[in-house]
Amino acid sequence: MDFSVKPPGGSPSPSSSTSSSTSHRLKSAVTPTATAAAVSDRDPMHSWWESVSKQRSRILALSSLLSSDSHSEDGDVSPISSLADSDRPALSLLSSRAAYSLISTSLCDPSSGSGSDPLCQWLYETYLSSDPPLRLVVLSFLPLLAGIYLSRIHSSDSASLPSLSGFEAVLLAIYAAEVKSRAGKPILVHIPDLSQPSLYHTPRNGVDKSRDSNPVASVGVLSPQLEPQIAVKSTKRAGIVGVGLQCYFKEISQMPAWSKLEFCNFAAAWAGQDCECKEKIDGDEDKVLAITNGFADSSSLNGSSGRSLEIEEDLERLAIREKEEEVSSNGVVVGGVRIPLPWELLQPTLRILGHCLLSPLNTEDVKDAASNAVRSLYARASHDLNPQAILATRSLVNLDASARRDAKAASREIVNGSSSNVNTPSKSKKPEILLSSK
């Protein structure tokens, strides 16, 4: 209905009726979609409510897939459907240990990962929703999903495994989103020329004035240009999983501790098990690694036969012996196994482990698990004679050892300071004299 404003005289003016009819025509020409988009752009409350509604619908869909009356490890009832009533449903799901336990139990099921797996379909559709909090939820399960996927692919009986197209669909969704966000560009690292002075240093050998006054910084490729993929081929598998781990690393500050702990455990399993040399990296026993790869001093080889037997025993003890695969009743691998570690997969793995080692906000469980994983990867790199991996893993081992020494020294100083304060006799204070002017 068209309303017009009447002037005090009683009859409507021509200008008012004309403007009213024009506005009516403009309103009828605007489509509902454009109106909703305009309202969403103008009103942040509308966009917030739209995001919350999307999160609640996804959580309720997840609740219908899983048993809502399950109990957590502590015995507390925490149905997933109740998380939808929160003001921030996705972040509540992200920080719920009970919800993570339920979902991880479903992902670890021997029949999981197929194309008809409803949980994989939920993860796939949730990541495609483009809602940032919902994407964080999907990324928090990436260590578990990637760990199970790679372990099953590289297990001894991988030929008899069921289809893992559900896992691959989630990995491809994350990969495709990263390809789109990079817009065909690689990730570069600009390394400054240290021969030129800066705000933070002066070159030791002085400034070479004969060189260009405006040197071009060296450029390193952290991640190459990504190509779109429609399937997970065996030659592209490590790269696709590595890109997913890079996405996880970008949001690692918002990931829960149990997700980081899951990744550290899988990283240690990927490196290989039962290598005693990883326990003797620190301290004076570091020399044991000198014979890890089968090299020893000629003097020791030319010595007595007893010395030769000792070396053979050491080599046998230091050899990597893979842990026996944990296999379920129907022949599906449950835990992690030793897998190939090309640099495109190892690099994001080490970046995540570096955060788990050195971030002050991480729990001690996460730091200890990351320390074990880094030492396992260093032992693996030493056995494989991989110089690039040896340099990266050994650097993390040294940083971890230094941080732990500093923490012990700080705690020792606190203990010594408190004990000295207790044993030191305190002098009696003189009574305070208040001076007052007359």
Tab-separated table of C-alpha atoms in Angstrom:
chain	number	residue	atom	x	y	z
A	1	MET	CA	0.000	0.000	0.000
A	2	ASP	CA	1.268	3.499	-0.920
A	3	PHE	CA	1.085	6.158	1.721
A	4	SER	CA	1.521	9.894	1.004
A	5	VAL	CA	2.101	12.708	3.426
A	6	LYS	CA	-0.718	15.211	3.337
A	7	PRO	CA	0.030	18.909	3.734
A	8	PRO	CA	-1.847	20.935	6.336
A	9	GLY	CA	-4.308	22.076	3.661
A	10	GLY	CA	-5.745	18.587	3.459
A	11	SER	CA	-5.003	17.514	-0.161
A	12	PRO	CA	-1.770	15.735	-1.086
A	13	SER	CA	0.799	17.746	-2.962
A	14	PRO	CA	1.912	16.579	-6.456
A	15	SER	CA	5.550	16.350	-5.401
A	16	SER	CA	4.794	14.067	-2.483
A	17	SER	CA	2.704	11.675	-4.557
A	18	THR	CA	5.332	11.581	-7.297
A	19	SER	CA	8.159	10.768	-4.867
A	20	SER	CA	6.015	8.126	-3.202
A	21	SER	CA	5.256	6.333	-6.470
A	22	THR	CA	8.926	6.499	-7.488
A	23	SER	CA	10.082	4.977	-4.210
A	24	HIS	CA	7.467	2.252	-4.605
A	25	ARG	CA	8.828	1.339	-8.036
A	26	LEU	CA	12.409	1.272	-6.703
A	27	LYS	CA	11.450	-0.981	-3.819
A	28	SER	CA	9.711	-3.409	-6.139
A	29	ALA	CA	12.770	-3.532	-8.398
A	30	VAL	CA	15.122	-4.667	-5.582
A	31	THR	CA	15.431	-8.444	-5.360
A	32	PRO	CA	15.189	-10.207	-1.965
A	33	THR	CA	18.751	-11.541	-2.299
A	34	ALA	CA	20.187	-8.086	-2.853
A	35	THR	CA	18.152	-6.755	0.055
A	36	ALA	CA	19.447	-9.471	2.381
A	37	ALA	CA	23.025	-8.831	1.258
A	38	ALA	CA	22.646	-5.107	1.793
A	39	VAL	CA	21.188	-5.635	5.256
A	40	SER	CA	23.995	-8.058	6.081
A	41	ASP	CA	26.614	-5.521	4.987
A	42	ARG	CA	25.049	-2.691	6.946
A	43	ASP	CA	24.102	-4.586	10.092
A	44	PRO	CA	26.898	-6.565	11.776
A	45	MET	CA	24.358	-8.056	14.167
A	46	HIS	CA	22.564	-9.668	11.228
A	47	SER	CA	25.783	-11.282	9.933
A	48	TRP	CA	26.651	-12.478	13.454
A	49	TRP	CA	23.244	-14.055	13.885
A	50	GLU	CA	23.462	-15.673	10.456
A	51	SER	CA	26.833	-17.196	11.432
A	52	VAL	CA	25.479	-18.445	14.769
A	53	SER	CA	22.465	-19.999	13.044
A	54	LYS	CA	24.738	-21.794	10.585
A	55	GLN	CA	26.920	-23.087	13.420
A	56	ARG	CA	23.937	-24.334	15.379
A	57	SER	CA	22.521	-26.176	12.392
A	58	ARG	CA	25.859	-27.902	11.772
A	59	ILE	CA	26.199	-28.904	15.428
A	60	LEU	CA	22.680	-30.297	15.506
A	61	ALA	CA	23.458	-32.261	12.340
A	62	LEU	CA	26.559	-33.648	14.055
A	63	SER	CA	24.546	-34.524	17.132
A	64	SER	CA	22.216	-36.610	15.003
A	65	LEU	CA	25.229	-38.605	13.740
A	66	LEU	CA	26.707	-39.351	17.146
A	67	SER	CA	25.186	-40.600	20.352
A	68	SER	CA	24.198	-37.530	22.393
A	69	ASP	CA	23.904	-39.388	25.697
A	70	SER	CA	27.534	-40.586	25.739
A	71	HIS	CA	29.704	-39.931	28.752
A	72	SER	CA	33.130	-38.361	28.720
A	73	GLU	CA	36.212	-39.832	30.366
A	74	ASP	CA	35.528	-37.955	33.600
A	75	GLY	CA	31.982	-39.238	33.788
A	76	ASP	CA	30.372	-35.893	32.957
A	77	VAL	CA	27.460	-35.958	30.568
A	78	SER	CA	28.124	-33.500	27.766
A	79	PRO	CA	25.807	-34.003	24.813
A	80	ILE	CA	26.919	-32.276	21.642
A	81	SER	CA	23.440	-30.875	21.063
A	82	SER	CA	23.726	-28.735	24.200
A	83	LEU	CA	26.678	-26.899	22.667
A	84	ALA	CA	24.342	-25.409	20.072
A	85	ASP	CA	22.713	-23.270	22.770
A	86	SER	CA	25.928	-21.337	23.373
A	87	ASP	CA	26.492	-17.794	22.146
A	88	ARG	CA	29.495	-19.117	20.203
A	89	PRO	CA	28.501	-22.667	19.261
A	90	ALA	CA	31.486	-23.513	17.047
A	91	LEU	CA	34.059	-22.329	19.588
A	92	SER	CA	32.219	-24.257	22.309
A	93	LEU	CA	32.489	-27.386	20.158
A	94	LEU	CA	36.159	-26.636	19.538
A	95	SER	CA	36.917	-26.407	23.272
A	96	SER	CA	34.836	-29.429	24.316
A	97	ARG	CA	37.031	-32.370	25.296
A	98	ALA	CA	34.019	-34.684	25.474
A	99	ALA	CA	32.909	-33.792	21.940
A	100	TYR	CA	36.427	-34.378	20.626
A	101	SER	CA	36.501	-37.771	22.311
A	102	LEU	CA	33.224	-38.798	20.694
A	103	ILE	CA	34.266	-37.668	17.221
A	104	SER	CA	37.750	-39.190	17.483
A	105	THR	CA	36.235	-42.514	18.549
A	106	SER	CA	34.095	-42.473	15.420
A	107	LEU	CA	37.056	-41.531	13.195
A	108	CYS	CA	39.184	-44.339	14.659
A	109	ASP	CA	36.528	-46.911	13.880
A	110	PRO	CA	37.870	-49.537	11.462
A	111	SER	CA	35.035	-48.837	9.032
A	112	SER	CA	35.620	-45.073	8.963
A	113	GLY	CA	36.961	-43.096	6.019
A	114	SER	CA	34.816	-44.550	3.262
A	115	GLY	CA	32.878	-42.474	0.784
A	116	SER	CA	29.624	-43.229	2.592
A	117	ASP	CA	30.978	-42.282	6.017
A	118	PRO	CA	28.494	-39.686	7.396
A	119	LEU	CA	31.107	-38.103	9.672
A	120	CYS	CA	33.491	-37.501	6.766
A	121	GLN	CA	30.596	-36.007	4.840
A	122	TRP	CA	29.848	-33.724	7.810
A	123	LEU	CA	33.481	-32.577	7.981
A	124	TYR	CA	33.530	-31.992	4.220
A	125	GLU	CA	30.316	-29.942	4.154
A	126	THR	CA	31.261	-28.026	7.297
A	127	TYR	CA	34.572	-26.900	5.834
A	128	LEU	CA	32.842	-25.831	2.619
A	129	SER	CA	30.528	-23.581	4.645
A	130	SER	CA	33.323	-20.955	4.707
A	131	ASP	CA	32.467	-19.993	8.285
A	132	PRO	CA	35.822	-19.335	10.068
A	133	PRO	CA	34.867	-20.843	13.469
A	134	LEU	CA	33.442	-23.946	11.782
A	135	ARG	CA	36.621	-24.328	9.751
A	136	LEU	CA	38.615	-24.241	12.990
A	137	VAL	CA	36.557	-27.179	14.235
A	138	VAL	CA	37.363	-29.200	11.107
A	139	LEU	CA	41.060	-28.290	11.286
A	140	SER	CA	41.247	-29.445	14.914
A	141	PHE	CA	40.542	-33.000	13.697
A	142	LEU	CA	43.074	-32.817	10.859
A	143	PRO	CA	45.972	-34.396	12.859
A	144	LEU	CA	43.814	-37.399	13.721
A	145	LEU	CA	42.347	-37.696	10.230
A	146	ALA	CA	45.709	-37.336	8.486
A	147	GLY	CA	47.382	-39.689	10.947
A	148	ILE	CA	44.820	-42.439	10.455
A	149	TYR	CA	44.762	-41.930	6.685
A	150	LEU	CA	48.542	-42.074	6.182
A	151	SER	CA	48.952	-44.957	8.602
A	152	ARG	CA	46.336	-47.048	6.811
A	153	ILE	CA	47.720	-46.190	3.370
A	154	HIS	CA	51.250	-47.239	4.329
A	155	SER	CA	50.329	-50.266	6.423
A	156	SER	CA	51.581	-53.699	5.441
A	157	ASP	CA	48.185	-54.871	4.199
A	158	SER	CA	47.064	-51.662	2.507
A	159	ALA	CA	45.871	-53.597	-0.550
A	160	SER	CA	43.048	-55.186	1.430
A	161	LEU	CA	41.918	-51.953	3.089
A	162	PRO	CA	38.464	-50.502	2.426
A	163	SER	CA	38.081	-47.290	0.467
A	164	LEU	CA	39.382	-44.116	2.131
A	165	SER	CA	37.650	-41.693	-0.230
A	166	GLY	CA	35.868	-40.010	2.695
A	167	PHE	CA	39.179	-38.984	4.276
A	168	GLU	CA	40.492	-37.927	0.885
A	169	ALA	CA	37.444	-35.746	0.234
A	170	VAL	CA	38.091	-33.762	3.448
A	171	LEU	CA	41.775	-33.374	2.587
A	172	LEU	CA	40.921	-32.202	-0.930
A	173	ALA	CA	38.417	-29.668	0.424
A	174	ILE	CA	41.109	-28.116	2.628
A	175	TYR	CA	43.605	-28.234	-0.234
A	176	ALA	CA	41.184	-26.615	-2.708
A	177	ALA	CA	40.396	-23.788	-0.281
A	178	GLU	CA	44.124	-23.091	0.139
A	179	VAL	CA	44.645	-23.126	-3.638
A	180	LYS	CA	41.891	-20.542	-4.013
A	181	SER	CA	43.222	-18.312	-1.220
A	182	ARG	CA	46.762	-18.277	-2.659
A	183	ALA	CA	45.500	-17.340	-6.125
A	184	GLY	CA	48.257	-19.272	-7.865
A	185	LYS	CA	51.117	-17.649	-5.934
A	186	PRO	CA	53.787	-19.443	-3.907
A	187	ILE	CA	54.693	-18.591	-0.308
A	188	LEU	CA	58.045	-16.792	-0.326
A	189	VAL	CA	60.514	-15.914	2.417
A	190	HIS	CA	62.615	-12.780	1.978
A	191	ILE	CA	66.070	-13.226	3.470
A	192	PRO	CA	67.951	-9.931	4.039
A	193	ASP	CA	71.546	-9.429	2.953
A	194	LEU	CA	73.548	-9.632	6.186
A	195	SER	CA	76.575	-8.037	4.539
A	196	GLN	CA	74.715	-4.731	4.648
A	197	PRO	CA	74.009	-2.891	7.939
A	198	SER	CA	70.523	-2.684	9.368
A	199	LEU	CA	68.781	-1.384	12.476
A	200	TYR	CA	69.692	-4.572	14.334
A	201	HIS	CA	73.263	-5.380	13.331
A	202	THR	CA	76.547	-4.157	11.878
A	203	PRO	CA	78.510	-6.448	9.562
A	204	ARG	CA	81.688	-7.880	11.120
A	205	ASN	CA	83.811	-7.273	8.033
A	206	GLY	CA	82.534	-3.763	7.464
A	207	VAL	CA	80.410	-2.463	4.651
A	208	ASP	CA	81.495	-3.201	1.103
A	209	LYS	CA	80.859	0.116	-0.628
A	210	SER	CA	81.685	-1.311	-4.011
A	211	ARG	CA	78.452	-3.268	-3.954
A	212	ASP	CA	75.058	-1.873	-4.753
A	213	SER	CA	73.729	0.442	-2.056
A	214	ASN	CA	70.242	-1.076	-2.459
A	215	PRO	CA	70.839	-4.837	-2.495
A	216	VAL	CA	68.010	-7.168	-3.380
A	217	ALA	CA	67.115	-9.585	-0.593
A	218	SER	CA	67.381	-13.276	-1.285
A	219	VAL	CA	64.069	-15.008	-1.814
A	220	GLY	CA	63.357	-18.526	-0.615
A	221	VAL	CA	60.336	-20.611	-1.553
A	222	LEU	CA	58.597	-21.805	1.593
A	223	SER	CA	55.769	-23.447	-0.325
A	224	PRO	CA	55.621	-23.735	-4.126
A	225	GLN	CA	52.714	-22.782	-6.335
A	226	LEU	CA	49.797	-25.139	-5.855
A	227	GLU	CA	48.048	-26.921	-8.668
A	228	PRO	CA	44.352	-27.848	-8.459
A	229	GLN	CA	43.760	-31.526	-7.736
A	230	ILE	CA	40.599	-33.518	-8.265
A	231	ALA	CA	41.885	-36.738	-6.681
A	232	VAL	CA	44.571	-37.855	-4.243
A	233	LYS	CA	47.178	-39.544	-6.403
A	234	SER	CA	50.034	-41.455	-4.847
A	235	THR	CA	52.565	-38.951	-6.216
A	236	LYS	CA	50.618	-35.969	-4.836
A	237	ARG	CA	49.504	-37.470	-1.530
A	238	ALA	CA	52.300	-36.062	0.640
A	239	GLY	CA	51.895	-32.599	-0.877
A	240	ILE	CA	48.125	-32.533	-0.301
A	241	VAL	CA	48.472	-33.633	3.312
A	242	GLY	CA	51.346	-31.187	3.782
A	243	VAL	CA	49.204	-28.277	2.581
A	244	GLY	CA	46.521	-29.321	5.051
A	245	LEU	CA	49.109	-29.288	7.854
A	246	GLN	CA	50.190	-25.805	6.750
A	247	CYS	CA	46.584	-24.652	7.142
A	248	TYR	CA	46.567	-26.263	10.589
A	249	PHE	CA	49.778	-24.451	11.516
A	250	LYS	CA	48.321	-21.072	10.525
A	251	GLU	CA	45.551	-21.555	13.097
A	252	ILE	CA	47.569	-23.519	15.657
A	253	SER	CA	47.268	-20.829	18.337
A	254	GLN	CA	43.522	-21.565	18.471
A	255	MET	CA	43.826	-25.341	18.431
A	256	PRO	CA	43.049	-27.250	21.670
A	257	ALA	CA	45.800	-29.044	23.550
A	258	TRP	CA	44.412	-32.520	22.837
A	259	SER	CA	44.590	-31.895	19.085
A	260	LYS	CA	48.275	-30.903	19.342
A	261	LEU	CA	48.956	-33.919	21.537
A	262	GLU	CA	47.341	-36.184	18.942
A	263	PHE	CA	49.594	-34.776	16.236
A	264	CYS	CA	52.772	-35.202	18.303
A	265	ASN	CA	51.941	-38.852	18.958
A	266	PHE	CA	51.356	-39.530	15.274
A	267	ALA	CA	54.559	-37.700	14.297
A	268	ALA	CA	56.560	-39.940	16.627
A	269	ALA	CA	54.871	-43.004	15.131
A	270	TRP	CA	55.584	-41.811	11.582
A	271	ALA	CA	59.305	-41.572	12.404
A	272	GLY	CA	59.607	-45.174	13.521
A	273	GLN	CA	59.764	-46.887	16.900
A	274	ASP	CA	62.238	-48.466	19.326
A	275	CYS	CA	65.361	-46.542	18.332
A	276	GLU	CA	67.444	-46.161	21.482
A	277	CYS	CA	69.723	-43.519	19.994
A	278	LYS	CA	67.003	-40.882	20.388
A	279	GLU	CA	67.340	-41.241	24.162
A	280	LYS	CA	71.075	-40.482	24.017
A	281	ILE	CA	71.096	-37.300	22.002
A	282	ASP	CA	71.672	-34.917	24.913
A	283	GLY	CA	74.741	-34.764	27.095
A	284	ASP	CA	77.993	-36.739	26.825
A	285	GLU	CA	76.265	-39.754	25.311
A	286	ASP	CA	75.811	-37.879	22.059
A	287	LYS	CA	78.876	-39.703	20.712
A	288	VAL	CA	76.746	-42.830	20.355
A	289	LEU	CA	75.278	-41.302	17.194
A	290	ALA	CA	78.727	-41.480	15.595
A	291	ILE	CA	78.230	-45.172	14.889
A	292	THR	CA	74.500	-44.975	14.221
A	293	ASN	CA	75.007	-45.021	10.465
A	294	GLY	CA	77.674	-47.715	10.487
A	295	PHE	CA	80.764	-45.480	10.555
A	296	ALA	CA	83.427	-45.838	13.231
A	297	ASP	CA	87.060	-44.950	13.771
A	298	SER	CA	89.556	-47.181	12.010
A	299	SER	CA	91.453	-47.614	15.275
A	300	SER	CA	88.408	-49.168	16.879
A	301	LEU	CA	87.969	-51.575	13.976
A	302	ASN	CA	91.616	-52.630	14.093
A	303	GLY	CA	91.482	-53.329	17.802
A	304	SER	CA	90.604	-56.466	19.595
A	305	SER	CA	87.787	-58.736	18.555
A	306	GLY	CA	85.954	-57.826	21.744
A	307	ARG	CA	85.757	-54.205	20.627
A	308	SER	CA	84.393	-55.296	17.251
A	309	LEU	CA	81.716	-57.328	18.958
A	310	GLU	CA	80.776	-54.316	21.052
A	311	ILE	CA	80.352	-52.219	17.933
A	312	GLU	CA	78.198	-54.882	16.305
A	313	GLU	CA	76.048	-55.024	19.413
A	314	ASP	CA	75.738	-51.237	19.404
A	315	LEU	CA	74.699	-51.219	15.757
A	316	GLU	CA	72.117	-53.891	16.436
A	317	ARG	CA	70.784	-51.975	19.390
A	318	LEU	CA	70.643	-48.659	17.522
A	319	ALA	CA	68.819	-50.029	14.499
A	320	ILE	CA	65.282	-48.768	14.017
A	321	ARG	CA	62.831	-51.537	14.743
A	322	GLU	CA	59.313	-50.660	13.755
A	323	LYS	CA	56.632	-51.083	16.312
A	324	GLU	CA	54.217	-53.865	15.604
A	325	GLU	CA	51.105	-52.505	13.957
A	326	GLU	CA	48.004	-52.301	16.093
A	327	VAL	CA	45.445	-54.106	13.995
A	328	SER	CA	41.748	-54.393	14.725
A	329	SER	CA	39.677	-57.547	14.407
A	330	ASN	CA	38.935	-56.927	10.715
A	331	GLY	CA	42.533	-56.169	9.776
A	332	VAL	CA	42.495	-52.350	9.822
A	333	VAL	CA	45.452	-50.502	11.367
A	334	VAL	CA	44.459	-48.548	14.499
A	335	GLY	CA	47.639	-46.741	15.581
A	336	GLY	CA	50.338	-44.883	13.651
A	337	VAL	CA	53.005	-46.646	11.587
A	338	ARG	CA	56.323	-45.679	10.053
A	339	ILE	CA	55.735	-43.846	6.767
A	340	PRO	CA	57.844	-42.106	4.098
A	341	LEU	CA	58.642	-38.513	5.081
A	342	PRO	CA	59.392	-36.333	2.047
A	343	TRP	CA	60.247	-32.705	2.739
A	344	GLU	CA	56.843	-31.424	1.617
A	345	LEU	CA	55.323	-33.424	4.488
A	346	LEU	CA	58.186	-33.125	6.972
A	347	GLN	CA	58.493	-29.332	6.781
A	348	PRO	CA	54.967	-28.487	8.067
A	349	THR	CA	55.327	-31.303	10.586
A	350	LEU	CA	58.445	-29.699	12.057
A	351	ARG	CA	56.811	-26.259	12.113
A	352	ILE	CA	53.935	-27.625	14.157
A	353	LEU	CA	56.302	-29.475	16.489
A	354	GLY	CA	58.331	-26.289	16.927
A	355	HIS	CA	55.246	-24.486	18.168
A	356	CYS	CA	54.364	-27.363	20.477
A	357	LEU	CA	57.904	-27.303	21.908
A	358	LEU	CA	58.451	-23.596	22.420
A	359	SER	CA	55.084	-21.923	22.909
A	360	PRO	CA	54.794	-20.904	26.598
A	361	LEU	CA	51.029	-21.481	26.583
A	362	ASN	CA	51.296	-25.195	25.802
A	363	THR	CA	50.837	-27.750	28.545
A	364	GLU	CA	53.708	-29.923	29.736
A	365	ASP	CA	52.090	-32.987	28.174
A	366	VAL	CA	52.181	-31.335	24.752
A	367	LYS	CA	55.802	-30.216	25.201
A	368	ASP	CA	56.921	-33.675	26.329
A	369	ALA	CA	55.143	-35.369	23.419
A	370	ALA	CA	56.653	-32.884	20.964
A	371	SER	CA	60.114	-33.456	22.464
A	372	ASN	CA	59.765	-37.200	21.972
A	373	ALA	CA	58.522	-36.719	18.396
A	374	VAL	CA	61.393	-34.385	17.463
A	375	ARG	CA	63.989	-36.801	18.834
A	376	SER	CA	62.369	-39.673	16.953
A	377	LEU	CA	62.445	-37.657	13.731
A	378	TYR	CA	66.097	-36.733	14.331
A	379	ALA	CA	67.001	-40.392	14.800
A	380	ARG	CA	65.049	-41.231	11.641
A	381	ALA	CA	66.870	-38.502	9.679
A	382	SER	CA	70.227	-39.760	10.978
A	383	HIS	CA	69.457	-43.296	9.841
A	384	ASP	CA	68.200	-42.060	6.455
A	385	LEU	CA	71.247	-39.778	5.996
A	386	ASN	CA	69.001	-36.834	5.120
A	387	PRO	CA	71.088	-33.664	5.687
A	388	GLN	CA	68.165	-31.236	5.384
A	389	ALA	CA	66.081	-33.167	7.896
A	390	ILE	CA	69.067	-33.652	10.221
A	391	LEU	CA	69.719	-29.896	10.341
A	392	ALA	CA	66.070	-29.017	11.008
A	393	THR	CA	65.395	-31.700	13.607
A	394	ARG	CA	68.716	-31.185	15.413
A	395	SER	CA	67.971	-27.461	15.671
A	396	LEU	CA	64.671	-28.224	17.363
A	397	VAL	CA	66.364	-30.705	19.694
A	398	ASN	CA	68.900	-28.062	20.728
A	399	LEU	CA	66.195	-25.440	21.257
A	400	ASP	CA	64.195	-27.851	23.384
A	401	ALA	CA	67.231	-28.802	25.475
A	402	SER	CA	68.128	-25.146	25.984
A	403	ALA	CA	64.595	-24.225	27.007
A	404	ARG	CA	64.451	-27.080	29.510
A	405	ARG	CA	67.831	-26.122	30.998
A	406	ASP	CA	66.664	-22.533	31.410
A	407	ALA	CA	63.432	-23.693	33.035
A	408	LYS	CA	65.349	-25.912	35.487
A	409	ALA	CA	67.765	-23.097	36.316
A	410	ALA	CA	64.897	-20.704	36.928
A	411	SER	CA	63.088	-23.164	39.195
A	412	ARG	CA	66.343	-23.862	41.060
A	413	GLU	CA	66.863	-20.152	41.658
A	414	ILE	CA	63.320	-19.831	42.962
A	415	VAL	CA	63.832	-22.748	45.350
A	416	ASN	CA	67.204	-21.450	46.531
A	417	GLY	CA	65.816	-17.966	46.962
A	418	SER	CA	62.883	-19.141	49.018
A	419	SER	CA	65.082	-21.383	51.193
A	420	SER	CA	67.592	-18.608	51.806
A	421	ASN	CA	64.814	-16.279	52.825
A	422	VAL	CA	63.585	-18.847	55.316
A	423	ASN	CA	67.027	-19.537	56.880
A	424	THR	CA	68.167	-15.930	56.956
A	425	PRO	CA	67.387	-14.386	60.386
A	426	SER	CA	65.307	-11.306	60.124
A	427	LYS	CA	66.283	-8.240	62.097
A	428	SER	CA	63.740	-6.636	64.305
A	429	LYS	CA	62.437	-3.483	62.782
A	430	LYS	CA	62.746	-0.265	64.631
A	431	PRO	CA	59.501	1.346	65.581
A	432	GLU	CA	58.450	3.978	63.133
A	433	ILE	CA	58.712	7.524	64.436
A	434	LEU	CA	56.119	9.870	63.113
A	435	LEU	CA	57.280	13.423	62.994
A	436	SER	CA	54.713	16.090	63.318
A	437	SER	CA	55.269	19.757	62.925
A	438	LYS	CA	54.164	21.964	65.764
